[in-house]
């Protein structure tokens, strides 16, 4: 049975490796644990994009060029934002991306990295009846996103938390959205086309659309003692528990703890009600216990999305825009994979096995 392409190697990459047995993520030769402690998002983008563009970017220049790209993009797209604002945030982002000229160069790549960073706060503000705020190109991506969202200078612990999330989600092997980007790039369509396709794949609830429903689950459960019965009932209805399970990981997703670490920084800074975290931890414990009983042969552990939901809520993002924040990080990996595919890959063209009826001489209804 080929459905799902489990274990099929569809690309060679120097970008990232997901070890599902050991629960380890390597990005360009650095473990995620090392990166979240030492690198900011701009460093990781420079690392991922190394040797993929003829004109850089250098790690030193990337922050400056990305800031300039945010400013350019805001000026270019501000005329479209108001009349597209009735769309759901991720569809708003997709619609705006179609206004970015397609290409394969570094300027296009920077625009694609800047777009979700600028457009996510803009669409959330429009939803709240507020005017979008122009970027400040001198700030880091994490700091500027938070400033454009709230209109205030963010606190250092908030910037660190978002930055850590952006680092954590920046790349993750050949997941569904990255594979989509590579398929599109393999036809030599431009980077904008590849990233629009990737975003379409990301928005599904089995991939990057999970965190919003996770908060709905938290709200519905409400109190720790209700977790077990609520989760049992959801499984009995045939539902999946959002934030649990992964195609590759057979142990806990290492990104879950990276994001939880960032969340704990926000708890210490007074940005999260400790009761909210205690509720989430109780639900996590109950879910792992219920899933182990429900599917004894299949390890189903916490994935990155579970604590991401709490982190993004605490930073002030609307839950219907969580997928856009994911895209603000993963665009780094999508662009790198698309460029790697264009430079070193071939057209991706697998085959399907025909299981329909054999050819026969039939006269179609209506034919003479
Ligand atoms: N809750 C309940 N049951 C589950 C879950 C879950 N979260 N995940 C898997 N299962 C069950 C399936 O129902 C299936 O059971 P069956 O064999 O009786 O039909 C079995 O485990 C295997 O499931 P598959 O769908 O084959 O596993 P797959 O590797 O395709 O699933 C996925 C991975 C899609 C992430 C899945 O675990 C899931 O739906 N999780 C919930 C959504 C979620 O959290 N998505 C975010 C993933 S992380 C990311 O993309 C960034």
Coordinates of C-alpha atoms and ligand atoms in Angstrom, one line a residue:
X1 CA 0.0 0.0 0.0
X2 CA 1.7 3.2 -1.2
X3 CA -0.8 5.7 0.3
X4 CA 1.2 8.4 2.2
X5 CA 4.6 7.5 0.6
X6 CA 6.0 6.4 4.0
X7 CA 9.7 5.8 3.9
X8 CA 10.0 6.8 0.2
X9 CA 13.2 8.9 -0.3
X10 CA 12.1 11.6 -2.8
X11 CA 15.0 14.1 -2.5
X12 CA 18.6 14.5 -1.3
X13 CA 19.1 17.5 0.9
X14 CA 21.8 19.2 2.9
X15 CA 19.2 21.3 4.7
X16 CA 17.7 19.2 7.6
X17 CA 17.3 15.7 8.9
X18 CA 14.5 14.4 11.1
X19 CA 15.5 11.3 13.2
X20 CA 12.1 9.9 14.3
X21 CA 13.5 7.2 16.5
X22 CA 15.9 9.3 18.5
X23 CA 13.6 12.4 18.4
X24 CA 16.3 14.6 16.9
X25 CA 16.2 17.4 14.4
X26 CA 19.4 18.5 12.6
X27 CA 19.5 21.7 10.6
X28 CA 22.6 22.1 8.3
X29 CA 24.7 20.1 10.8
X30 CA 23.4 21.8 13.9
X31 CA 21.0 20.1 16.4
X32 CA 17.8 22.1 17.2
X33 CA 18.9 22.1 20.9
X34 CA 22.1 23.9 19.9
X35 CA 20.3 26.4 17.6
X36 CA 17.6 27.4 20.0
X37 CA 20.2 28.3 22.6
X38 CA 22.6 30.2 20.4
X39 CA 21.1 31.4 17.1
X40 CA 18.4 33.9 16.3
X41 CA 16.0 33.5 13.3
X42 CA 18.1 35.6 11.0
X43 CA 21.2 33.4 11.8
X44 CA 19.2 30.3 10.9
X45 CA 17.9 31.8 7.6
X46 CA 21.5 32.6 6.6
X47 CA 22.5 29.1 7.6
X48 CA 19.7 27.5 5.6
X49 CA 20.3 29.7 2.5
X50 CA 24.1 29.2 2.4
X51 CA 25.3 28.6 -1.2
X52 CA 21.8 28.7 -2.6
X53 CA 21.9 32.2 -4.1
X54 CA 24.8 33.6 -6.2
X55 CA 24.6 36.9 -4.4
X56 CA 24.6 35.9 -0.7
X57 CA 23.1 36.6 1.7
X58 CA 25.8 37.0 4.3
X59 CA 24.7 36.4 7.9
X60 CA 25.7 40.0 8.7
X61 CA 23.6 41.5 6.0
X62 CA 20.6 39.3 6.3
X63 CA 18.9 41.2 9.1
X64 CA 19.3 44.5 7.2
X65 CA 18.1 43.1 3.9
X66 CA 15.1 41.4 5.5
X67 CA 14.1 44.6 7.3
X68 CA 14.3 46.4 4.0
X69 CA 12.2 43.7 2.4
X70 CA 9.5 44.1 5.1
X71 CA 9.3 47.8 4.4
X72 CA 9.1 47.3 0.6
X73 CA 6.5 44.7 0.9
X74 CA 4.3 46.8 3.2
X75 CA 4.4 49.7 0.7
X76 CA 3.7 47.4 -2.2
X77 CA 0.8 45.5 -0.7
X78 CA -1.0 48.1 1.5
X79 CA -3.4 49.0 -1.3
X80 CA -4.7 45.4 -1.4
X81 CA -4.9 44.6 2.3
X82 CA -8.2 46.4 3.2
X83 CA -10.4 44.8 0.5
X84 CA -8.9 41.3 1.1
X85 CA -9.4 41.5 4.8
X86 CA -12.7 39.7 4.8
X87 CA -10.8 36.5 3.9
X88 CA -9.6 34.1 6.6
X89 CA -6.0 35.1 7.5
X90 CA -4.3 32.3 5.7
X91 CA -6.4 32.9 2.5
X92 CA -5.6 36.6 2.9
X93 CA -1.9 35.7 3.0
X94 CA -2.3 33.5 -0.1
X95 CA -4.2 36.2 -2.0
X96 CA -1.5 38.8 -1.1
X97 CA 1.3 36.5 -2.2
X98 CA -0.2 36.3 -5.7
X99 CA 0.7 40.1 -5.9
X100 CA 4.4 39.4 -5.4
X101 CA 6.2 39.2 -8.8
X102 CA 7.6 35.7 -9.3
X103 CA 11.3 35.0 -9.6
X104 CA 14.2 32.9 -8.4
X105 CA 16.5 35.5 -7.0
X106 CA 17.4 36.6 -3.5
X107 CA 15.1 39.7 -3.7
X108 CA 12.1 37.4 -4.3
X109 CA 13.3 35.1 -1.5
X110 CA 13.5 37.9 1.0
X111 CA 10.0 39.2 -0.1
X112 CA 8.6 35.7 0.6
X113 CA 10.2 35.7 4.1
X114 CA 9.0 39.2 4.8
X115 CA 5.5 38.6 3.5
X116 CA 4.0 36.5 6.3
X117 CA 5.8 38.7 8.9
X118 CA 4.2 41.8 7.6
X119 CA 0.8 40.5 6.5
X120 CA 0.0 38.4 9.6
X121 CA -0.1 41.4 12.0
X122 CA -1.8 43.4 9.3
X123 CA -4.7 41.0 8.8
X124 CA -5.1 40.5 12.6
X125 CA -5.3 44.3 13.1
X126 CA -7.8 44.6 10.2
X127 CA -9.9 41.9 11.8
X128 CA -9.8 43.9 15.1
X129 CA -10.9 47.1 13.3
X130 CA -7.4 48.6 13.6
X131 CA -5.1 50.1 10.9
X132 CA -2.0 48.0 9.9
X133 CA 1.3 49.3 11.3
X134 CA 4.3 49.9 9.0
X135 CA 7.4 47.8 9.6
X136 CA 10.5 49.2 11.4
X137 CA 13.3 47.8 9.2
X138 CA 15.9 48.3 12.0
X139 CA 14.3 45.6 14.2
X140 CA 14.7 41.9 14.1
X141 CA 11.9 39.9 12.4
X142 CA 10.5 38.7 15.8
X143 CA 10.6 42.1 17.4
X144 CA 9.0 43.8 14.4
X145 CA 6.2 41.3 14.1
X146 CA 5.2 41.8 17.7
X147 CA 5.5 45.6 17.4
X148 CA 3.3 45.6 14.2
X149 CA 0.8 43.4 16.0
X150 CA 0.3 45.3 19.2
X151 CA 1.6 48.8 18.3
X152 CA 3.9 48.7 21.3
X153 CA 7.5 48.0 21.8
X154 CA 7.6 44.3 22.8
X155 CA 9.3 43.1 26.0
X156 CA 12.6 41.2 25.6
X157 CA 11.0 37.9 26.9
X158 CA 8.3 38.2 24.2
X159 CA 10.8 38.8 21.5
X160 CA 12.9 35.8 22.7
X161 CA 9.8 33.6 22.8
X162 CA 8.7 34.4 19.2
X163 CA 12.3 34.3 17.9
X164 CA 12.7 30.8 19.5
X165 CA 9.5 29.6 17.8
X166 CA 10.7 31.0 14.4
X167 CA 14.0 29.1 14.8
X168 CA 12.3 25.9 15.9
X169 CA 9.8 25.7 13.0
X170 CA 12.2 27.0 10.3
X171 CA 12.7 23.6 8.5
X172 CA 11.8 20.0 9.1
X173 CA 12.8 17.6 6.3
X174 CA 10.4 16.6 3.6
X175 CA 7.0 17.3 5.2
X176 CA 3.9 17.8 3.1
X177 CA 4.3 21.5 2.5
X178 CA 8.0 21.3 1.8
X179 CA 7.5 18.4 -0.6
X180 CA 4.9 20.5 -2.4
X181 CA 7.4 23.4 -2.7
X182 CA 10.0 21.0 -4.2
X183 CA 7.5 19.6 -6.7
X184 CA 6.6 23.0 -7.9
X185 CA 10.2 24.2 -8.0
X186 CA 11.2 21.1 -10.0
X187 CA 9.1 22.4 -12.9
X188 CA 11.2 25.7 -12.7
X189 CA 8.2 27.7 -11.8
X190 CA 9.4 30.6 -9.6
X191 CA 9.8 30.8 -5.8
X192 CA 6.5 32.6 -5.3
X193 CA 4.6 29.8 -7.0
X194 CA 6.5 27.2 -4.9
X195 CA 5.7 29.0 -1.6
X196 CA 2.0 29.6 -2.5
X197 CA 1.7 25.9 -3.1
X198 CA 3.5 25.1 0.1
X199 CA 1.2 27.4 2.1
X200 CA -1.9 25.7 0.6
X201 CA -0.5 22.4 1.9
X202 CA 0.4 23.8 5.3
X203 CA -3.1 25.1 6.0
X204 CA -4.7 21.7 6.4
X205 CA -5.5 20.6 10.0
X206 CA -3.3 17.5 9.7
X207 CA -0.3 19.8 9.1
X208 CA 0.0 23.5 10.1
X209 CA -3.7 24.0 10.8
X210 CA -3.6 22.2 14.1
X211 CA -2.8 24.9 16.7
X212 CA -6.1 26.8 16.4
X213 CA -8.2 23.7 17.1
X214 CA -5.9 22.9 20.0
X215 CA -7.0 26.0 21.8
X216 CA -10.6 25.2 21.0
X217 CA -10.0 21.9 22.7
X218 CA -8.4 23.6 25.8
X219 CA -11.4 25.9 26.1
X220 CA -13.9 23.2 25.7
X221 CA -12.2 21.0 28.3
X222 CA -11.9 24.0 30.7
X223 CA -10.8 22.1 33.8
X224 CA -8.0 19.5 34.3
X225 CA -10.4 16.9 35.8
X226 CA -12.6 17.0 32.6
X227 CA -9.6 16.1 30.3
X228 CA -9.8 12.3 30.4
X229 CA -13.5 11.9 29.7
X230 CA -13.5 14.7 27.1
X231 CA -10.6 13.0 25.2
X232 CA -12.1 9.5 25.4
X233 CA -15.3 10.9 24.0
X234 CA -13.5 12.6 21.1
X235 CA -11.7 9.3 20.2
X236 CA -15.0 7.4 20.5
X237 CA -16.4 9.8 17.9
X238 CA -13.5 8.9 15.6
X239 CA -11.8 12.3 16.0
X240 CA -8.0 12.9 16.1
X241 CA -6.5 14.6 19.1
X242 CA -4.8 17.7 17.7
X243 CA -1.2 18.3 18.7
X244 CA -0.4 14.5 19.0
X245 CA 1.1 12.0 16.6
X246 CA 3.5 12.5 13.8
X247 CA 4.4 10.6 10.6
X248 CA 8.2 10.4 11.4
X249 CA 8.6 10.8 15.2
X250 CA 8.0 7.6 17.3
X251 CA 9.1 9.5 20.4
X252 CA 8.3 13.0 21.6
X253 CA 8.8 15.7 18.9
X254 CA 12.0 17.6 20.1
X255 CA 10.3 20.9 18.9
X256 CA 7.6 20.5 21.5
X257 CA 10.1 21.0 24.3
X258 CA 11.9 23.8 22.5
X259 CA 8.5 25.7 22.2
X260 CA 7.6 24.8 25.8
X261 CA 10.9 26.3 27.0
X262 CA 9.9 29.5 25.2
X263 CA 6.5 29.4 26.8
X264 CA 7.9 29.0 30.3
X265 CA 9.9 32.2 29.7
X266 CA 6.6 33.9 29.0
X267 CA 5.1 32.4 32.2
X268 CA 8.0 33.8 34.2
X269 CA 7.5 37.2 32.6
X270 CA 3.8 37.2 33.6
X271 CA 2.5 36.9 30.0
X272 CA 0.7 33.6 30.6
X273 CA -1.7 32.6 33.4
X274 CA 0.1 29.7 35.1
X275 CA -3.4 28.0 35.4
X276 CA -3.6 28.0 31.5
X277 CA -0.2 26.1 31.4
X278 CA -1.3 23.7 34.2
X279 CA -4.5 22.9 32.2
X280 CA -2.5 22.2 29.1
X281 CA -0.1 20.0 31.0
X282 CA -3.0 18.0 32.5
X283 CA -4.6 17.6 29.0
X284 CA -1.2 16.5 27.6
X285 CA -0.8 13.8 30.3
X286 CA -4.4 12.6 29.8
X287 CA -4.1 12.6 26.0
X288 CA -0.9 10.5 26.1
X289 CA -2.5 8.0 28.5
X290 CA -5.7 7.8 26.4
X291 CA -3.8 7.5 23.1
X292 CA -1.5 4.7 24.5
X293 CA -4.6 2.7 25.5
X294 CA -6.5 3.5 22.3
X295 CA -3.6 2.7 19.9
X296 CA -1.2 0.4 21.8
X297 CA 0.8 -0.6 18.7
X298 CA 1.3 3.0 17.5
X299 CA 3.4 5.5 19.6
X300 CA 1.5 8.8 19.5
X301 CA 3.4 11.5 21.3
X302 CA 3.1 15.3 21.7
X303 CA 4.0 17.2 18.5
X304 CA 5.3 20.8 18.0
X305 CA 1.8 22.2 17.6
X306 CA 0.5 21.5 21.1
X307 CA 2.6 24.1 23.0
X308 CA 2.8 26.3 19.9
X309 CA -0.9 27.0 20.4
X310 CA -0.3 28.4 23.9
X311 CA 2.8 30.3 22.9
X312 CA 1.1 32.1 20.0
X313 CA -2.0 32.8 22.1
X314 CA 0.2 34.4 24.9
X315 CA 1.9 36.6 22.3
X316 CA -1.4 38.0 21.2
X317 CA -2.0 36.3 17.8
X318 CA -5.5 35.4 16.9
X319 CA -6.0 31.6 16.7
X320 CA -7.3 31.8 13.1
X321 CA -3.9 33.3 12.2
X322 CA -1.6 30.7 13.8
X323 CA -0.9 29.0 10.5
X324 CA 0.3 32.3 9.1
X325 CA 2.9 32.6 12.0
X326 CA 4.0 29.1 11.1
X327 CA 4.5 30.2 7.5
X328 CA 6.5 33.2 8.7
X329 CA 9.0 30.7 10.1
X330 CA 8.8 27.8 7.6
X331 CA 9.1 30.1 4.5
X332 CA 12.9 30.0 5.4
X333 CA 12.9 26.2 4.8
X334 CA 10.5 26.3 1.8
X335 CA 12.7 28.8 0.0
X336 CA 15.8 26.8 0.7
X337 CA 14.3 23.5 -0.5
X338 CA 12.9 25.1 -3.6
X339 CA 16.3 26.6 -4.5
X340 CA 18.1 23.3 -3.7
X341 CA 15.6 21.5 -6.0
X342 CA 16.1 24.0 -8.8
X343 CA 19.9 23.9 -8.5
X344 CA 20.5 20.2 -8.0
X345 CA 17.2 18.3 -8.7
X346 CA 15.3 17.1 -11.7
X347 CA 11.6 17.3 -12.6
X348 CA 9.7 15.3 -10.0
X349 CA 7.4 13.0 -11.9
X350 CA 6.5 9.8 -10.1
X351 CA 4.1 7.2 -11.5
X352 CA 0.7 5.9 -10.3
X353 CA -0.4 2.3 -10.5
X354 CA -3.5 2.0 -12.5
X355 CA -6.2 -0.1 -10.6
X356 CA -9.2 0.8 -12.8
X357 CA -10.9 -1.5 -15.2
X358 CA -8.9 -2.9 -18.2
X359 CA -9.3 -1.2 -21.6
X360 CA -12.2 -2.5 -23.5
X361 CA -14.2 -1.6 -26.6
X362 CA -17.1 0.4 -25.2
X363 CA -19.4 2.8 -26.8
X364 CA -19.8 5.8 -24.5
X365 CA -23.4 7.0 -23.8
X366 CA -24.4 9.6 -26.4
X367 CA -21.7 8.6 -29.0
X368 CA -23.0 7.8 -32.5
Ligands
LIG1 N1 -5.4 11.2 17.5 C1 -6.0 10.0 17.4 N2 -5.5 9.0 16.6 C2 -4.4 9.3 15.9 C3 -3.7 10.5 16.0 C4 -4.2 11.5 16.8 N3 -3.6 12.7 16.9 N4 -2.7 10.4 15.1 C5 -2.7 9.2 14.5 N5 -3.8 8.5 15.0 C6 -4.1 7.2 14.7 C7 -4.9 7.2 13.3 O1 -6.3 7.3 13.5 C8 -4.5 5.8 12.7 O2 -5.3 4.8 13.3 P1 -5.9 3.6 12.4 O3 -4.7 2.9 12.0 O4 -6.8 2.9 13.3 O5 -6.6 4.3 11.2 C9 -3.1 5.6 13.3 O6 -3.0 6.4 14.4 C10 -2.0 6.0 12.3 O7 -2.4 7.2 11.7 P2 -1.9 7.8 10.3 O8 -2.9 8.8 9.9 O9 -1.6 6.6 9.4 O10 -0.6 8.4 10.8 P3 0.1 9.6 10.0 O11 1.6 9.3 10.1 O12 -0.4 9.8 8.6 O13 -0.4 10.8 10.9 C11 -0.6 13.0 11.6 C12 0.4 11.9 11.2 C13 -1.4 13.4 10.4 C14 0.2 14.2 12.2 C15 -1.5 12.4 12.7 O14 -0.8 12.0 13.8 C16 -2.6 13.5 13.1 O15 -3.6 13.6 12.5 N6 -2.4 14.2 14.3 C17 -3.3 15.3 14.7 C18 -3.1 16.5 13.8 C19 -1.8 17.3 14.2 O16 -1.5 17.4 15.4 N7 -1.1 17.7 13.2 C20 0.1 18.5 13.4 C21 1.3 17.6 13.0 S1 2.9 18.4 13.2 C22 3.1 19.3 11.9 O17 2.6 19.0 10.8 C23 3.9 20.6 12.0

